[in-house]
Each structure stands twice: as structure tokens, then as C-alpha cells.
């Protein structure tokens, strides 16, 4: 028997009881002032790479990742003047990612076609006709012809929007330009569930507003509606994610002047609820990214705080709420953030581009091991004061009656108990069904998930199917007077008479989905999961 040490090391940036932690990987020098950053697999090796648009050197830099959280020194490509936004997609359908860069001090955007191995062609420039200032590029098939297009939106210089139709060969048409309220960032999704892509934009210096443009399938967005982010002031960064898990995309914005995040829940018809605002405890929120950082199945937020040189992680609850912010230090003047799995362990990591220190901060996700204590009030549970985690490997182990044991599960949430494991009647078991290092909420075990254990035969009751959608069949070796079923708080739900039979059926179809306990006098209780 070997006791598990739940948490071996506390990383330098772990917050107490935060259930989220990152190790600080070596910074990646950029050698320039990065204005914007993206993450993608540029060389098709299955490992995530990074690319930055560098506004002071008029370059784009591509950093190749090794799959362990490290990046090379980067390859530079010449851009136009003052590049401030970068995006990637496969514009010509050859399987290689291509790049597009907006140049704020030139009236054109630059397209670089991928040629394999993470290398790119020289730029082909497409004239926009106006200086783009603070701007955004959205890559998607806006006109439904099967080819990726480009949508360029600008903020302060001219307040225009330009649509470049893609030809599927890596080329683009002359722009169709329309007047549009100045835009800082754009996010693309089907917000009204009609199969046509729509856009939502933040307006930067236009306090408290976002604009929703519902598309018509031609690359234009004639149906527009504005929504207040109030009290969130001057929204900058924006993402589209289903935070409340209702199947419809929602909107979250990073608000620079009010130092918070505004969340607007979508109704699936193109409209959004009144904003809910969550503090970041940082200064000048300019960008944000999403990911399941604590592996609980819900989407979380990571927000860049430009003036306080840190990022804020807000853990989502799956119904549209977030935890208090958890702060992690980064470099000087962070401006852009991306979330991806940089070290190939299945967890969401973070990269932050810092224009003051001219580097990229890499945060590798470490699942936080959180021990838990479950207090059962059910009448058939023996009282206990301590929970422990065990791994049974060999030898003879006796668990006495009245013990409460927490069994550690492997990555597939299965518990294997080897021969020699003995349990007295009356012992209670709970399994930690966690991903890796116990990130997420504990789950009660199902009998079918426990293998090779002598205590299963000691129970002398067989129950199946488990889980069940309604009917369960119970077999036992004695003539019983009744079978009782309790809910999770110990309330008696069903008391079924057996009339001396050794087999009986019980119908649970009228009960809500959940975990119930089946109890017969003289036997251990069995947990059954009702799940239609």
C-alpha cells in the first residue's frame, strides 16, 4: 500500500486554492516590438508555433515550437510599415498555413503563402487604399463560395471596412469598401444560427459599445445593432465562446479603461443580454484569450493587463460566471495573448507578447492537485474524520469496517485493485476520477469501473445495468424483505418490498438524473447512476 502525495511541488506562480497553475518557461526574445501574435502549426509537424507582427522593425517573425514548450530564435520576413495585426489560414488549399499582415502606416495588407516546412514566400501586397491605423483582419468564407476571404476593419483613420474576396489560389480581389463605425477588433461566428457568418466588433475609443453585424452571405453586414458593455469602458479585445454552455456563442470583451471583462450572453438569434462585468484586478485590459485552464470542462478567460505587466485568469463556472481574478506576472507592457497546447500534454497553455520587454512570456499549464474531503450524511454511511488516497500494488491489505477510502484513478478514470485487497463489510469507497493530476470536480465511482477486487464479491449483491436510463435488476443470495434507495443527501426515495425473492426489478425512470444509493439490510450500499 502506498499513500499518494497529492501535491509534490508548488510552482512559483500558483495561487493558494486557485485550482490553476502555470510554470514559467524561458522567455522567447523577439528583438522587436511585437504588436500582435498568433499561434498555429506552420510547419505541419503537429507542434504549435508562434508568429508576431513587429511594428518598430517592419517585420513578421515566425517561431517554431518543439512540442515541449520551447521555441527557436525565429525567422523574419519583411512587411510594410508599422505592421500591427497578423492572421493565418490556408488560402490556397495546399495544406500549408499562409499569413496575412496589416500595415498601419501603409495603405495595403501583405499576404505570405506557406511553401512548407514553416517557410513563407515573399509578400504579395493588396492595396486597401486607406491607412488602416488600429485595425483587424478576419479570415473566413464570408461570401459562401468555398474560398477564404479577408475582411479588414479600421478604427480611427477612416472608419471603413474592406472586403477582399479570395479566389482559392491564394489571391484576392480588389476590395469592396464600405463605411463602418471604427473598429478595434472583430470576431466572426454565426450568431443568429442561420448558417451565414456574422461579425461582432469592439470600437476601442468609442466607450461602452460593441457592434453586431449580421451577414447576408455576400461579404457585407447590412443588419447592425449596437450593444452596451457598460459599465465596461472602452472595449478592446474580443472573443466568441459559449460560456454558459447553452449551444449559442457568447461575447467577452477586455475593457481598457474600466479594467474589467464584459460578458454578453447570446440568444442564438443574433441578440445579446445585458453585459455582466468581472474585475481583472489589473490595469488597462487590452486583449484576452479563452481555454479550459483548470480542466473542469468549462471555458475560462486569460486577460492581458498592459499597464500592470501581468495577466488575469478568471475561471468559468459553465453558466456565465467567473471566479475572482488570479494574477500572473509577465514582461513589460503586454499587448497580445494566445492559448494553445505548446508542450503537447493536452492542457491549455498561454503565450503573451510584451512590447516593452520585446519578448514572449510562455506559461505551461500544470494541473493543480486539490485533495478533497467528502462528508456523507446518508444514514448508511459510517462517520469518518479523514480521507486518504491509496494505490494498491501488491501484498495483503485489509480495510476495516467503517473506513472511508478515496481510491486514486488512472487517466481513464478506472480503478484497479489487485489480488490481496480485502475489505470488511461497512467500508465506503469514493474514486477520484480526475484528468491527470486531479484537476476538476471529484466523481463518485461506478461499480463497473472497479476491477479485480475481492470486496466486490463480499458485497453479495449484483446490480445492473449501471448507469441506467430507468430499470435496474438486482440479484442477491438471501431472501430479503425490502430494498431501499436513497438520494445523495440520504433521503429515502424508494422502499420496495421483496417478498422473499432473490431477484427484483426497480424502476428509476421517474427520478431525476443523478447518483443514488441502493441498500439492503446486511449488505453494503451500491451506487447507481441514473442517466437518460
Short mmCIF file of N, CA and C in Angstrom, two decimals, residues 19 294-297 367-368 370 372 432-435 437-443:
data_model
loop_
_atom_site.label_atom_id
_atom_site.label_comp_id
_atom_site.label_asym_id
_atom_site.label_seq_id
_atom_site.Cartn_x
_atom_site.Cartn_y
_atom_site.Cartn_z
N UNK A 19 -6.75 26.41 -7.94
CA UNK A 19 -7.04 25.32 -8.86
C UNK A 19 -6.57 25.65 -10.27
N UNK A 294 -8.21 24.96 -15.96
CA UNK A 294 -8.18 24.08 -14.79
C UNK A 294 -8.84 22.73 -15.06
N UNK A 295 -9.08 22.43 -16.33
CA UNK A 295 -9.56 21.12 -16.75
C UNK A 295 -10.84 20.67 -16.04
N UNK A 296 -11.76 21.61 -15.84
CA UNK A 296 -13.03 21.23 -15.22
C UNK A 296 -14.16 21.13 -16.24
N UNK A 297 -13.84 21.29 -17.53
CA UNK A 297 -14.85 21.19 -18.57
C UNK A 297 -15.51 22.49 -18.93
N UNK A 367 -1.57 20.99 -14.10
CA UNK A 367 -2.80 20.69 -13.38
C UNK A 367 -2.56 20.73 -11.88
N UNK A 368 -3.40 21.44 -11.18
CA UNK A 368 -3.24 21.58 -9.73
C UNK A 368 -3.93 20.42 -9.04
N UNK A 370 -5.74 18.99 -6.12
CA UNK A 370 -6.51 19.53 -4.99
C UNK A 370 -7.13 18.37 -4.23
N UNK A 372 -9.57 16.49 -1.65
CA UNK A 372 -10.92 16.85 -1.25
C UNK A 372 -11.37 15.96 -0.11
N UNK A 432 -11.43 9.12 -7.14
CA UNK A 432 -11.07 10.40 -7.74
C UNK A 432 -10.94 10.19 -9.24
N UNK A 433 -11.96 10.58 -9.99
CA UNK A 433 -11.93 10.41 -11.45
C UNK A 433 -11.47 11.70 -12.08
N UNK A 434 -10.18 11.99 -11.99
CA UNK A 434 -9.64 13.25 -12.45
C UNK A 434 -8.85 13.06 -13.74
N UNK A 435 -8.62 14.16 -14.43
CA UNK A 435 -7.75 14.16 -15.60
C UNK A 435 -6.32 14.40 -15.13
N UNK A 437 -3.63 15.02 -12.92
CA UNK A 437 -3.23 15.36 -11.56
C UNK A 437 -4.40 15.89 -10.74
N UNK A 438 -5.57 15.38 -10.91
CA UNK A 438 -6.75 15.73 -10.13
C UNK A 438 -7.22 17.15 -10.37
N UNK A 439 -7.37 17.55 -11.61
CA UNK A 439 -7.95 18.86 -11.91
C UNK A 439 -9.41 18.67 -12.23
N UNK A 440 -10.28 19.28 -11.48
CA UNK A 440 -11.71 19.16 -11.73
C UNK A 440 -12.44 18.60 -10.53
N UNK A 441 -13.72 18.46 -10.66
CA UNK A 441 -14.54 18.01 -9.54
C UNK A 441 -14.47 16.50 -9.40
N UNK A 442 -14.43 15.96 -8.18
CA UNK A 442 -14.41 14.52 -7.99
C UNK A 442 -15.72 13.89 -8.43
N UNK A 443 -15.62 12.66 -8.90
CA UNK A 443 -16.81 11.93 -9.33
C UNK A 443 -16.93 10.66 -8.50
#
